Amino acid sequence: MVHVGIGYDVHQLVAGRKLILGGVEIPHPKGLDGHSDADALMHAITDAILGALGEEDIGHFFPNTDPRWKGVASSVFLEEAARQVLPRNGRIVNVDATIIAQQPKLYPHIAAMKKNIADALGLREAQIGIKATTNEHMGFIGREEGIAAMAVASVDLP
Ligand code: MG
């Protein structure tokens, strides 16, 4: 039976941080603030997979009060989500995600993001969908105060 999970994440854009999305460092005057590398895309996908398993969320597995996860690459979280699938004899069918960012333009980085996410999850790039859209200058995303990501994952479980 195919189970579906949803994930959403948002981080604040601040000066003095690297902008990392889908494991790609993207040149930009501001980066996402957070305990880890603040990769909102990988966090949303992690939660989507955990959600499809009926598991607790990313904050339960990786509390932002735990110094072990300070500054860590968020591929670690994706790898853990994929590892949670194994003892259930399941397999991730596909992942699809949308990044919502007013700036910068993300399209040139999408292919590299797909590769990083596929590698972390042990999937093929064709199983990973990533889109980027702006917020048409509305709200906190439109004012470039933050970047959000949403994701769904489908997991085939016996
Ligand atoms: Mg997050």
Coordinates of N, CA and C and ligand atoms in Angstrom, one line a residue:
M1 N 0.8 -1.2 0.0 CA 0.0 0.0 0.0 C 0.9 1.3 0.0
V2 N 0.5 2.2 -0.8 CA 1.3 3.4 -0.9 C 0.8 4.4 0.2
H3 N 1.7 4.9 1.0 CA 1.4 5.9 2.0 C 2.0 7.2 1.5
V4 N 1.3 8.3 1.8 CA 1.7 9.6 1.4 C 2.0 10.5 2.7
G5 N 3.0 11.3 2.6 CA 3.3 12.2 3.7 C 3.5 13.6 3.2
I6 N 3.3 14.6 4.1 CA 3.5 16.0 3.7 C 4.5 16.6 4.6
G7 N 5.2 17.6 4.1 CA 6.2 18.3 5.0 C 6.2 19.8 4.6
Y8 N 6.5 20.6 5.5 CA 6.6 22.1 5.3 C 7.7 22.6 6.2
D9 N 8.4 23.5 5.7 CA 9.4 24.2 6.5 C 9.7 25.6 6.1
V10 N 10.1 26.4 7.0 CA 10.4 27.8 6.6 C 11.6 28.2 7.5
H11 N 12.5 29.0 7.0 CA 13.6 29.6 7.7 C 13.7 31.0 7.3
Q12 N 14.3 31.8 8.3 CA 14.4 33.2 8.1 C 15.7 33.5 7.3
L13 N 15.6 34.5 6.4 CA 16.8 34.9 5.6 C 17.5 36.0 6.4
V14 N 18.8 35.8 6.7 CA 19.6 36.7 7.5 C 21.0 36.9 6.8
A15 N 21.6 38.1 7.1 CA 22.9 38.3 6.7 C 23.9 37.4 7.4
G16 N 25.0 37.1 6.8 CA 26.1 36.3 7.5 C 25.9 34.8 7.6
R17 N 24.9 34.3 6.8 CA 24.7 32.9 6.7 C 24.8 32.5 5.2
K18 N 25.3 31.2 5.0 CA 25.2 30.7 3.7 C 23.8 30.3 3.3
L19 N 23.5 30.5 2.0 CA 22.2 30.0 1.6 C 22.3 28.6 1.0
I20 N 21.8 27.6 1.7 CA 21.9 26.2 1.3 C 20.5 25.6 1.1
L21 N 20.2 25.2 -0.1 CA 18.9 24.6 -0.4 C 19.2 23.3 -1.2
G22 N 18.6 22.2 -0.8 CA 18.8 20.9 -1.5 C 20.3 20.6 -1.5
G23 N 21.0 21.0 -0.5 CA 22.5 20.7 -0.4 C 23.4 21.5 -1.3
V24 N 22.8 22.5 -2.0 CA 23.5 23.3 -2.9 C 23.8 24.7 -2.2
E25 N 25.0 25.1 -2.2 CA 25.3 26.5 -1.7 C 25.1 27.5 -2.8
I26 N 24.1 28.4 -2.6 CA 23.7 29.3 -3.7 C 24.2 30.7 -3.4
P27 N 24.9 31.3 -4.3 CA 25.4 32.7 -4.1 C 24.2 33.6 -3.8
H28 N 24.3 34.3 -2.7 CA 23.2 35.3 -2.3 C 23.7 36.1 -1.1
P29 N 23.3 37.4 -1.0 CA 23.8 38.2 0.1 C 23.3 37.7 1.5
K30 N 22.2 36.9 1.5 CA 21.7 36.4 2.8 C 21.6 34.9 2.7
G31 N 21.5 34.3 3.9 CA 21.3 32.8 4.0 C 20.3 32.5 5.0
L32 N 19.9 31.2 5.1 CA 18.8 30.8 6.0 C 19.4 30.6 7.4
D33 N 18.7 31.1 8.4 CA 19.1 31.0 9.8 C 18.6 29.7 10.4
G34 N 19.4 29.1 11.2 CA 18.9 27.9 11.9 C 20.0 27.2 12.6
H35 N 19.6 26.1 13.3 CA 20.6 25.3 14.1 C 21.5 24.5 13.3
S36 N 20.9 23.9 12.3 CA 21.7 23.1 11.3 C 22.1 24.0 10.2
D37 N 22.3 23.5 9.0 CA 22.5 24.4 7.8 C 21.3 25.1 7.3
A38 N 20.1 24.8 8.0 CA 18.8 25.4 7.7 C 18.3 25.2 6.3
D39 N 18.6 24.0 5.8 CA 18.2 23.7 4.4 C 16.7 23.3 4.4
A40 N 15.9 24.4 4.2 CA 14.4 24.2 4.4 C 13.9 23.1 3.4
L41 N 14.5 23.0 2.2 CA 14.0 22.0 1.3 C 14.2 20.6 1.8
M42 N 15.4 20.3 2.3 CA 15.7 19.0 2.8 C 14.9 18.7 4.1
H43 N 14.6 19.7 4.9 CA 13.8 19.6 6.1 C 12.4 19.2 5.7
A44 N 11.8 19.9 4.7 CA 10.4 19.6 4.3 C 10.3 18.1 3.8
I45 N 11.3 17.7 3.0 CA 11.3 16.4 2.4 C 11.5 15.3 3.5
T46 N 12.3 15.6 4.5 CA 12.5 14.7 5.6 C 11.2 14.5 6.3
D47 N 10.5 15.6 6.6 CA 9.2 15.5 7.3 C 8.1 14.8 6.4
A48 N 8.2 14.9 5.1 CA 7.2 14.2 4.3 C 7.4 12.7 4.4
I49 N 8.7 12.3 4.3 CA 9.0 10.9 4.4 C 8.6 10.3 5.8
L50 N 9.0 11.0 6.9 CA 8.6 10.6 8.2 C 7.1 10.6 8.4
G51 N 6.4 11.5 7.8 CA 5.0 11.6 7.8 C 4.3 10.4 7.1
A52 N 4.9 10.0 6.0 CA 4.3 8.8 5.3 C 4.5 7.6 6.1
L53 N 5.5 7.5 7.0 CA 5.7 6.4 7.9 C 4.8 6.5 9.2
G54 N 4.1 7.6 9.4 CA 3.4 7.8 10.6 C 4.4 8.1 11.8
E55 N 5.6 8.5 11.5 CA 6.6 8.7 12.5 C 6.5 10.2 13.1
E56 N 7.2 10.4 14.1 CA 7.4 11.7 14.7 C 8.1 12.6 13.7
D57 N 8.1 13.9 13.9 CA 8.6 14.8 13.0 C 10.1 15.0 13.1
I58 N 10.7 15.8 12.2 CA 12.2 16.0 12.2 C 12.7 16.6 13.5
G59 N 11.9 17.4 14.2 CA 12.3 18.0 15.4 C 12.4 17.0 16.6
H60 N 11.7 15.9 16.4 CA 11.8 14.8 17.4 C 13.1 14.1 17.2
F61 N 13.4 13.8 16.0 CA 14.6 13.0 15.7 C 15.9 13.8 15.9
F62 N 15.8 15.1 15.6 CA 16.9 16.0 15.6 C 16.6 17.3 16.3
P63 N 16.5 17.3 17.7 CA 16.1 18.5 18.4 C 17.1 19.6 18.1
N64 N 16.6 20.9 18.0 CA 17.5 22.0 17.7 C 18.2 22.5 19.0
T65 N 18.0 21.8 20.1 CA 18.7 22.0 21.3 C 19.9 21.1 21.5
D66 N 20.0 20.1 20.5 CA 21.1 19.1 20.6 C 22.3 19.6 19.9
P67 N 23.5 19.8 20.6 CA 24.7 20.4 19.9 C 25.2 19.5 18.8
R68 N 24.8 18.2 18.8 CA 25.3 17.3 17.7 C 24.8 17.8 16.3
W69 N 23.7 18.5 16.3 CA 23.1 18.9 15.0 C 23.4 20.3 14.6
K70 N 24.3 21.0 15.4 CA 24.6 22.4 15.1 C 25.5 22.4 13.9
G71 N 25.0 23.2 12.9 CA 25.7 23.4 11.7 C 25.8 22.2 10.8
V72 N 25.1 21.1 11.1 CA 25.2 19.9 10.3 C 24.6 20.0 9.0
A73 N 25.1 19.3 8.0 CA 24.5 19.2 6.7 C 23.2 18.4 6.8
S74 N 22.1 19.0 6.2 CA 20.8 18.4 6.4 C 20.6 17.1 5.6
S75 N 21.6 16.7 4.8 CA 21.5 15.4 4.2 C 21.5 14.3 5.2
V76 N 22.1 14.6 6.4 CA 22.0 13.6 7.5 C 20.6 13.3 7.9
F77 N 19.7 14.3 7.9 CA 18.3 14.1 8.2 C 17.6 13.3 7.2
L78 N 17.9 13.6 5.9 CA 17.3 12.8 4.8 C 17.7 11.4 4.9
E79 N 19.0 11.1 5.2 CA 19.5 9.8 5.3 C 18.8 9.0 6.4
E80 N 18.6 9.7 7.5 CA 17.9 9.1 8.7 C 16.4 8.7 8.3
A81 N 15.8 9.6 7.6 CA 14.4 9.4 7.1 C 14.4 8.1 6.2
A82 N 15.3 8.0 5.3 CA 15.4 6.9 4.4 C 15.7 5.6 5.2
R83 N 16.5 5.7 6.3 CA 16.9 4.6 7.1 C 15.6 4.1 7.9
Q84 N 14.7 5.0 8.2 CA 13.5 4.6 8.9 C 12.6 3.7 8.0
V85 N 12.7 3.8 6.7 CA 11.9 3.1 5.8 C 12.3 1.6 5.8
L86 N 13.6 1.4 5.9 CA 14.2 0.0 5.7 C 13.6 -1.1 6.7
P87 N 13.6 -0.9 8.0 CA 13.0 -1.9 8.9 C 11.6 -2.2 8.6
R88 N 10.9 -1.4 7.9 CA 9.5 -1.6 7.6 C 9.3 -2.3 6.2
N89 N 10.5 -2.7 5.7 CA 10.5 -3.3 4.3 C 9.8 -2.5 3.3
G90 N 9.9 -1.2 3.5 CA 9.2 -0.3 2.5 C 10.2 0.3 1.5
R91 N 9.7 1.1 0.6 CA 10.6 1.8 -0.4 C 9.9 3.1 -0.7
I92 N 10.7 4.1 -0.8 CA 10.2 5.4 -1.2 C 9.9 5.4 -2.7
V93 N 8.7 5.7 -3.1 CA 8.3 5.7 -4.5 C 8.8 7.0 -5.2
N94 N 8.4 8.1 -4.6 CA 8.9 9.4 -5.1 C 8.7 10.5 -4.1
V95 N 9.4 11.6 -4.4 CA 9.3 12.8 -3.6 C 9.0 13.9 -4.5
D96 N 8.2 14.9 -4.1 CA 8.0 16.1 -4.9 C 8.0 17.3 -4.0
A97 N 8.6 18.3 -4.4 CA 8.7 19.5 -3.5 C 8.6 20.8 -4.3
T98 N 8.2 21.8 -3.6 CA 8.2 23.2 -4.1 C 8.9 24.1 -3.1
I99 N 9.9 24.9 -3.6 CA 10.5 25.9 -2.8 C 9.8 27.3 -3.2
I100 N 9.5 28.1 -2.1 CA 8.9 29.4 -2.3 C 9.9 30.4 -1.9
A101 N 10.5 31.1 -2.8 CA 11.5 32.1 -2.6 C 11.4 33.3 -3.5
Q102 N 11.4 34.5 -3.0 CA 11.3 35.6 -3.9 C 12.6 35.8 -4.7
Q103 N 13.7 35.7 -4.0 CA 15.1 35.7 -4.5 C 15.9 34.7 -3.9
P104 N 17.0 34.2 -4.4 CA 17.4 34.4 -5.8 C 16.7 33.4 -6.7
K105 N 17.0 33.5 -8.0 CA 16.5 32.6 -9.0 C 17.1 31.2 -8.7
L106 N 16.3 30.2 -8.6 CA 16.8 28.9 -8.1 C 16.9 27.9 -9.3
Y107 N 16.2 28.2 -10.4 CA 16.2 27.2 -11.5 C 17.5 26.7 -11.9
P108 N 18.6 27.5 -11.9 CA 19.9 27.0 -12.4 C 20.5 25.9 -11.4
H109 N 19.9 25.8 -10.2 CA 20.5 24.9 -9.2 C 19.6 23.7 -8.9
I110 N 18.5 23.6 -9.6 CA 17.5 22.5 -9.4 C 18.2 21.1 -9.7
A111 N 18.9 21.0 -10.8 CA 19.4 19.7 -11.1 C 20.4 19.2 -10.1
A112 N 21.2 20.1 -9.5 CA 22.2 19.7 -8.5 C 21.5 19.4 -7.2
M113 N 20.4 20.1 -6.9 CA 19.6 19.7 -5.7 C 19.0 18.3 -5.8
K114 N 18.5 18.0 -7.0 CA 17.9 16.7 -7.3 C 18.9 15.6 -7.0
K115 N 20.1 15.8 -7.5 CA 21.2 14.8 -7.4 C 21.5 14.6 -5.9
N116 N 21.7 15.7 -5.2 CA 22.0 15.6 -3.7 C 20.9 14.8 -3.0
I117 N 19.7 15.2 -3.3 CA 18.5 14.5 -2.6 C 18.4 13.1 -2.9
A118 N 18.6 12.8 -4.2 CA 18.5 11.4 -4.7 C 19.6 10.6 -4.0
D119 N 20.8 11.1 -3.9 CA 22.0 10.5 -3.3 C 21.7 10.2 -1.8
A120 N 21.2 11.2 -1.1 CA 20.9 11.0 0.3 C 19.8 10.0 0.6
L121 N 18.9 9.9 -0.3 CA 17.7 8.9 -0.1 C 18.0 7.6 -0.8
G122 N 19.0 7.5 -1.6 CA 19.3 6.2 -2.3 C 18.3 6.0 -3.4
L123 N 17.9 7.1 -4.1 CA 16.9 7.0 -5.1 C 17.5 7.5 -6.4
R124 N 16.8 7.4 -7.5 CA 17.2 7.9 -8.8 C 16.7 9.4 -8.9
E125 N 17.4 10.2 -9.7 CA 16.9 11.6 -9.8 C 15.5 11.7 -10.4
A126 N 15.1 10.7 -11.2 CA 13.8 10.7 -11.8 C 12.7 10.6 -10.8
Q127 N 13.1 10.1 -9.5 CA 12.1 10.0 -8.5 C 11.9 11.2 -7.6
I128 N 12.7 12.3 -8.0 CA 12.7 13.5 -7.2 C 12.2 14.6 -8.1
G129 N 11.1 15.3 -7.6 CA 10.6 16.5 -8.3 C 10.9 17.7 -7.4
I130 N 11.5 18.7 -8.0 CA 11.7 20.0 -7.3 C 11.3 21.2 -8.2
K131 N 10.4 22.0 -7.7 CA 10.1 23.2 -8.4 C 10.4 24.4 -7.5
A132 N 10.5 25.6 -8.1 CA 10.7 26.8 -7.4 C 9.7 27.8 -7.9
T133 N 9.2 28.6 -7.0 CA 8.3 29.7 -7.4 C 8.5 30.9 -6.5
T134 N 8.1 32.0 -6.9 CA 8.2 33.2 -6.0 C 6.9 33.4 -5.3
N135 N 6.8 34.4 -4.4 CA 5.5 34.6 -3.7 C 4.9 35.9 -4.3
E136 N 5.3 36.3 -5.5 CA 4.7 37.4 -6.2 C 4.8 38.7 -5.3
H137 N 5.9 38.8 -4.6 CA 6.2 40.0 -3.8 C 5.3 40.2 -2.6
M138 N 4.4 39.1 -2.3 CA 3.5 39.3 -1.2 C 4.0 38.6 0.1
G139 N 3.7 39.2 1.3 CA 4.0 38.5 2.5 C 5.4 38.5 2.9
F140 N 5.8 37.7 3.9 CA 7.2 37.6 4.4 C 8.1 37.1 3.4
I141 N 7.6 36.1 2.6 CA 8.5 35.5 1.5 C 8.7 36.6 0.4
G142 N 7.6 37.3 0.1 CA 7.7 38.3 -1.0 C 8.7 39.4 -0.6
R143 N 8.7 39.7 0.7 CA 9.6 40.8 1.3 C 11.1 40.2 1.5
E144 N 11.3 39.0 1.1 CA 12.6 38.3 1.2 C 13.1 38.2 2.7
E145 N 12.1 38.0 3.6 CA 12.4 37.8 5.0 C 12.7 36.3 5.3
G146 N 12.2 35.4 4.4 CA 12.4 34.0 4.6 C 12.1 33.2 3.3
I147 N 12.5 31.9 3.4 CA 12.2 31.0 2.3 C 11.5 29.8 2.9
A148 N 10.5 29.3 2.2 CA 9.7 28.2 2.6 C 9.8 27.0 1.6
A149 N 9.6 25.8 2.1 CA 9.5 24.7 1.2 C 8.4 23.8 1.6
M150 N 7.7 23.2 0.7 CA 6.8 22.1 1.0 C 7.1 20.9 0.1
A151 N 6.7 19.7 0.7 CA 7.1 18.5 0.0 C 6.0 17.4 0.3
V152 N 5.9 16.5 -0.6 CA 5.2 15.3 -0.4 C 6.1 14.1 -0.7
A153 N 5.8 13.0 -0.1 CA 6.6 11.8 -0.3 C 5.6 10.6 -0.4
S154 N 5.8 9.7 -1.3 CA 5.0 8.5 -1.2 C 6.0 7.3 -1.0
V155 N 5.5 6.5 -0.1 CA 6.3 5.3 0.4 C 5.5 4.1 0.3
D156 N 6.0 3.1 -0.4 CA 5.3 1.8 -0.5 C 5.6 0.9 0.7
L157 N 4.6 0.6 1.4 CA 4.8 -0.2 2.6 C 4.0 -1.5 2.5
P158 N 4.6 -2.7 2.9 CA 3.9 -3.9 2.8 C 2.7 -4.0 3.8
Ligands
MG1 MG 13.9 23.5 9.4

